[in-house]
XYZ file of C-alpha atoms in Angstrom:
308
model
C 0.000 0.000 0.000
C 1.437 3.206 -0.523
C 1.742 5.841 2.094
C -1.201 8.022 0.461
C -3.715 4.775 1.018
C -2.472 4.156 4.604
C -3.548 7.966 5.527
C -7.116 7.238 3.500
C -7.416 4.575 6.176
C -7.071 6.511 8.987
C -9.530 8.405 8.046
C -12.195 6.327 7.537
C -10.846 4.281 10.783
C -11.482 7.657 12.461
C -14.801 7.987 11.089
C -16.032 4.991 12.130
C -14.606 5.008 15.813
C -16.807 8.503 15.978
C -19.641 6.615 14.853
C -19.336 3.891 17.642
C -19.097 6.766 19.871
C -21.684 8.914 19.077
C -23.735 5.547 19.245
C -22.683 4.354 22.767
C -21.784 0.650 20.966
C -17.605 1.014 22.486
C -19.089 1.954 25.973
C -21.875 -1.353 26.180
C -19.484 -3.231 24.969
C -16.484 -2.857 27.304
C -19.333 -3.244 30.144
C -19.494 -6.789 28.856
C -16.116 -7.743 29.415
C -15.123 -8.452 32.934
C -12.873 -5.784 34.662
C -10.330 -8.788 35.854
C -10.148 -10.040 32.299
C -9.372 -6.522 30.933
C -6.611 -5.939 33.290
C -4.780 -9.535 32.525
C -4.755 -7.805 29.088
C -3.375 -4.856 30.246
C -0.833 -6.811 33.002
C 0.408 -8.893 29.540
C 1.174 -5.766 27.737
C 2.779 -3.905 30.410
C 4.662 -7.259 31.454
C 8.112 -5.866 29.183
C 8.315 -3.034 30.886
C 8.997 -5.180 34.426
C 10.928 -6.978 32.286
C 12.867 -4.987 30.214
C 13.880 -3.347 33.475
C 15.324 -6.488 34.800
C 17.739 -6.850 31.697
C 18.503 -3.421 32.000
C 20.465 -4.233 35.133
C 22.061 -7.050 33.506
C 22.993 -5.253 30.401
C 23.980 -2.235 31.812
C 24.474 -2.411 36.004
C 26.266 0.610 36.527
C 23.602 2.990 35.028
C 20.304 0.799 35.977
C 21.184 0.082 39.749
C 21.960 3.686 41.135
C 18.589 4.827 39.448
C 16.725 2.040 40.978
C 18.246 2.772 43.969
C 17.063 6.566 43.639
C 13.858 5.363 42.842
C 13.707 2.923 45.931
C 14.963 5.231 48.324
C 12.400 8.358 47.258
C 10.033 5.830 47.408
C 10.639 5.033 50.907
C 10.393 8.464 52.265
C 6.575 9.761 51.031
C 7.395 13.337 52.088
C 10.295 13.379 50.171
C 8.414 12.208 47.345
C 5.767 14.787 47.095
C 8.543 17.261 46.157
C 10.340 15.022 44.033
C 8.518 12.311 42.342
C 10.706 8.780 42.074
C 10.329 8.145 38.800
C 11.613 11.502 37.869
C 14.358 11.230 40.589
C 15.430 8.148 39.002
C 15.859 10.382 35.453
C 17.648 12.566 37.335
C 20.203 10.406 38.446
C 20.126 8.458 35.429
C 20.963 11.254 33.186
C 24.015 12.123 36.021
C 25.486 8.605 35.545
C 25.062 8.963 31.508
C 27.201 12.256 31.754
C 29.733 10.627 34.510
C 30.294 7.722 32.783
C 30.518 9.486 29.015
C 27.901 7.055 27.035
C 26.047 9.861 26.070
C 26.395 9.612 21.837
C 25.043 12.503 19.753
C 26.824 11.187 16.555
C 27.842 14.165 15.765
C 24.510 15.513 14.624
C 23.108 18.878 15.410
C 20.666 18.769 18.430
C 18.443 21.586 18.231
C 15.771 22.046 15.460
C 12.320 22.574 15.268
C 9.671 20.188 13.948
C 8.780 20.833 10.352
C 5.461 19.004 9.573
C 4.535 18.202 6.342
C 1.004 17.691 5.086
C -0.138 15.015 3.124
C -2.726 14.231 0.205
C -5.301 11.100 1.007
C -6.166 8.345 -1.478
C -8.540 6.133 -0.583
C -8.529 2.442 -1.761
C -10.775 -0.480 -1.393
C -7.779 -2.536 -0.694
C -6.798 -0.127 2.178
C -10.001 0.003 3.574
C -9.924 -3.478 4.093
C -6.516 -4.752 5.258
C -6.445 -1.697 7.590
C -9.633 -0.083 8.608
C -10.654 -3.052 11.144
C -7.222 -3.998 12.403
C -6.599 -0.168 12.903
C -10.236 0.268 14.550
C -9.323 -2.803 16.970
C -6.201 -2.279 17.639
C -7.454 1.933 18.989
C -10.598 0.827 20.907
C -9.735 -2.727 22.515
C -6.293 -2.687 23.068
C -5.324 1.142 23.145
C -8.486 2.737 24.738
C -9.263 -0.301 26.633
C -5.510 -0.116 28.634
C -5.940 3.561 29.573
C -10.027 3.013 30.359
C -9.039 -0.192 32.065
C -5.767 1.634 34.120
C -8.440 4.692 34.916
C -11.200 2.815 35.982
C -8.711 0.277 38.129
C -7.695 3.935 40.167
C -10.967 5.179 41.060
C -11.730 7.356 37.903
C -14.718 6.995 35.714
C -13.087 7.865 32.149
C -16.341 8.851 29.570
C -15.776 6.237 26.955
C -18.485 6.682 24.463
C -16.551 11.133 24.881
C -13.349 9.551 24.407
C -14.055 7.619 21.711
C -15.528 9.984 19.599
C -12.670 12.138 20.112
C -10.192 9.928 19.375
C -11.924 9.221 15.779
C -12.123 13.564 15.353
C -8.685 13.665 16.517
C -7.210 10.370 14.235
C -8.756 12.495 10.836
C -7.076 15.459 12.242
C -3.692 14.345 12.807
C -3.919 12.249 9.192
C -3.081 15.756 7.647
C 0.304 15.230 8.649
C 0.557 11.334 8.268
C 0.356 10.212 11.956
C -1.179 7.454 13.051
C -4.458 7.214 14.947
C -5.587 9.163 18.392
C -5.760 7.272 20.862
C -6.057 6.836 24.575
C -2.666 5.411 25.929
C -2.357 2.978 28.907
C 1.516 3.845 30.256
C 0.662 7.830 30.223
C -2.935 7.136 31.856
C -0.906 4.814 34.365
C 1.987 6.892 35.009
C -0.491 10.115 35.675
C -2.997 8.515 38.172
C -0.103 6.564 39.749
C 0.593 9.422 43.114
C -1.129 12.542 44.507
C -4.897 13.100 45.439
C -7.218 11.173 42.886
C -9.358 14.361 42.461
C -6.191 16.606 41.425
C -4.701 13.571 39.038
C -6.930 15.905 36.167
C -4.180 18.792 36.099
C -1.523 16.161 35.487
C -3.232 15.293 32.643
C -3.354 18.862 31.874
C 0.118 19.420 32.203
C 0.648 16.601 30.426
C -1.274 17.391 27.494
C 1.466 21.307 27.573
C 4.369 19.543 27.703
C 3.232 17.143 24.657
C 2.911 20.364 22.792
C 6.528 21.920 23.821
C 7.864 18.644 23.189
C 6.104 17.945 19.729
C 7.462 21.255 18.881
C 11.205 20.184 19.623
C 10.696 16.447 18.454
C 13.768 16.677 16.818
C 15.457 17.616 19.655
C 14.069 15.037 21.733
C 14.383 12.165 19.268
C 18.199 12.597 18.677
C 18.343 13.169 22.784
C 16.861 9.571 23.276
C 18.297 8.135 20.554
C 22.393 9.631 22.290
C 21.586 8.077 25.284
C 21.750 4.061 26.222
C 19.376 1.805 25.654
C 19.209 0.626 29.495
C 17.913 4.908 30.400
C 14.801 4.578 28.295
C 13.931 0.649 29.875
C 14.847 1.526 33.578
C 13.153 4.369 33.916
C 9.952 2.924 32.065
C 10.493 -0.147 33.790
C 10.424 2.072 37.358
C 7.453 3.747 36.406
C 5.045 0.714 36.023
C 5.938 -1.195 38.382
C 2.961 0.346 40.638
C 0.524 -0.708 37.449
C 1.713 -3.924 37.052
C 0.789 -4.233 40.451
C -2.274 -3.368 40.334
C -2.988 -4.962 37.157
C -1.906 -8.524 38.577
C -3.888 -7.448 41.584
C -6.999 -7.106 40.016
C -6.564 -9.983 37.547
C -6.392 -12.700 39.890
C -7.850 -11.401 43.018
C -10.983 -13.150 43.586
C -13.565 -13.656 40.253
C -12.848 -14.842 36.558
C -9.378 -15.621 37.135
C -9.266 -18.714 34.395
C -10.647 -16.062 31.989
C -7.522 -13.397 33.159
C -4.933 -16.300 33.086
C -5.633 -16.745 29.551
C -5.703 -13.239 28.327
C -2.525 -12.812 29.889
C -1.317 -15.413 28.624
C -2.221 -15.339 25.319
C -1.173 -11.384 25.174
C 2.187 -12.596 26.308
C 2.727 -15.190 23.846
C 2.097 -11.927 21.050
C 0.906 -13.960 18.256
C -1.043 -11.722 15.426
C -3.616 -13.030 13.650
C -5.590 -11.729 10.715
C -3.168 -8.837 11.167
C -4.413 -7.842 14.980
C -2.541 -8.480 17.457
C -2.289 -10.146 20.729
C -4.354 -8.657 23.239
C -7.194 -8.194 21.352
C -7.602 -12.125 20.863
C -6.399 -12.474 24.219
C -9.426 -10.739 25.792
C -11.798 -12.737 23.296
C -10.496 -16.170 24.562
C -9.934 -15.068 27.894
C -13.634 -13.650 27.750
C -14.356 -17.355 26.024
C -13.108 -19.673 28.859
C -14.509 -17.221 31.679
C -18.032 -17.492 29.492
C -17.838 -21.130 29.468
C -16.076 -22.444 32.531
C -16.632 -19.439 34.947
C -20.620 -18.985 34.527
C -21.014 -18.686 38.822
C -18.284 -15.131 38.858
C -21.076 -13.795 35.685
C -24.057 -14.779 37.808
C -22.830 -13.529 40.909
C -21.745 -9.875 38.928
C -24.885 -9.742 38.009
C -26.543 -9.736 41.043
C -24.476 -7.083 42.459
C -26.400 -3.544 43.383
């Protein structure tokens, strides 16, 4: 497919996740799925971060442990942690050792430069339409949106999802003008801003959030060749640090009490990331894990059911 059909795709993948919106079908339809099952989805796609943290310390000890160590010891000390939050005391240190230590490798390249978008004509293909339109649509309501509704709802929040939805399908025929891929609603930045602070104030850091995504889209450049200088084992601690708490909680809430055969499989089968028909893993893992809890775990739906 050429790049031209890809962005006609969006669009019409857009379209059509507004349409489930505006309907309420996304919002009736997550109901339906069992909150434990949901979150051994989203404990089976957060799973490489806890891992990818542990062979961070192998690969690279000297740099992992001491922000670890930061992280553990702000951690530890909850005043101290209001002023300076551990994952970002980790960075700190992090980006300390990387300038101790030299490994810090611009390649020579210039680091400052603005972002120069560039904006794109659509063509739109029956072929496009559809390999991607279904896949994309999936891929953005079950596994994107259903993380970040999923790690929202798991903290207390009640996230609109029919809102959400329809904004993410306005926003993904937006942002095709400039060949980007569809909106959606993110489970690691959902996770990381309702992991600390006072539930009702958790809003502004999505707020401030949402500023420093536009300062940093600005100076993408910048930021790119930044990430791309430093080693591998920075990006995979610090992300590794920062969900530990939602791993937690996702495990927690998996296999806590109800539908845990249904959980076990999601999670496992979203582990084992096999695609097929070109979606991927944690979408079919929360349709068999949904499967076995349907047919093996009819007592946990019964007993949801009669709940006020």
């Amino acid at each position: 497919l050429s790049f031209a059909e890809v962005i006609g795709a969006f669009y019409v993948t857009g379209l059509l996740m507004g349409l489930l919106g505006f309907t309420g079908w996304v919002r009736r339809a997550m109901q339906a799925v069992p909150m434990p099952v949901v979150m051994g989805m989203v404990a089976g796609v957060f799973l490489r971060f806890g891992l990818d943290l542990v062979y961070s310390m192998r690969d690279d000890f000297w740099l992992a442990a001491p922000m670890a160590l930061a992280f553990i010891a702000l951690t530890a000390v909850p005043r101290l942690a209001r002023v300076l939050p551990p994952v970002v005391g980790a960075l700190i240190v992090g980006a300390a050792v990387i300038a101790v230590m030299g490994t810090f490798d611009a390649r020579g390249e210039p680091i400052f430069a603005l972002v120069q978008p560039n904006l794109y004509a659509v063509v739109f293909s029956w072929r496009a339409m559809i390999e991607l339109v279904v896949p994309l649509a999936i891929t953005v309501l079950v596994v994107q949106n259903g993380q970040g509704i999923a790690v929202l709802g798991a903290a207390g929040h009640q996230p609109p999802v029919n809102a959400i939805t329809l904004a993410c399908g306005a926003g993904s025929m937006i942002t095709g003008l400039v060949g980007s891929v569809s909106t959606c609603l993110t489970g690691p930045v959902n996770a990381i801003i309702s992991a600390s602070g006072a539930r009702e104030r958790q809003y502004t850091a999505g707020m401030f959030v949402a500023l420093l995504a536009l300062g940093f889209g600005l100076l993408s450049p910048v930021f790119t060749r930044l990430l791309l200088s430093t080693p591998k084992a920075f990006i995979a601690t610090v992300a590794g640090l920062a969900m530990l708490r939602v791993l937690q909680t996702a495990f927690t809430v998996s296999f806590r009490d109800r539908f845990v055969l249904g959980a076990l499989v999601t999670f496992l089968v979203t582990v084992a990331d096999v695609t097929i028909f070109s979606i991927g893993a944690p979408f079919w893992g929360l349709v068999f894990g949904f499967a076995v809890s349907w047919l093996l775990e009819r007592d946990d739906f019964r007993s949801l059911r009669a709940e006020p």
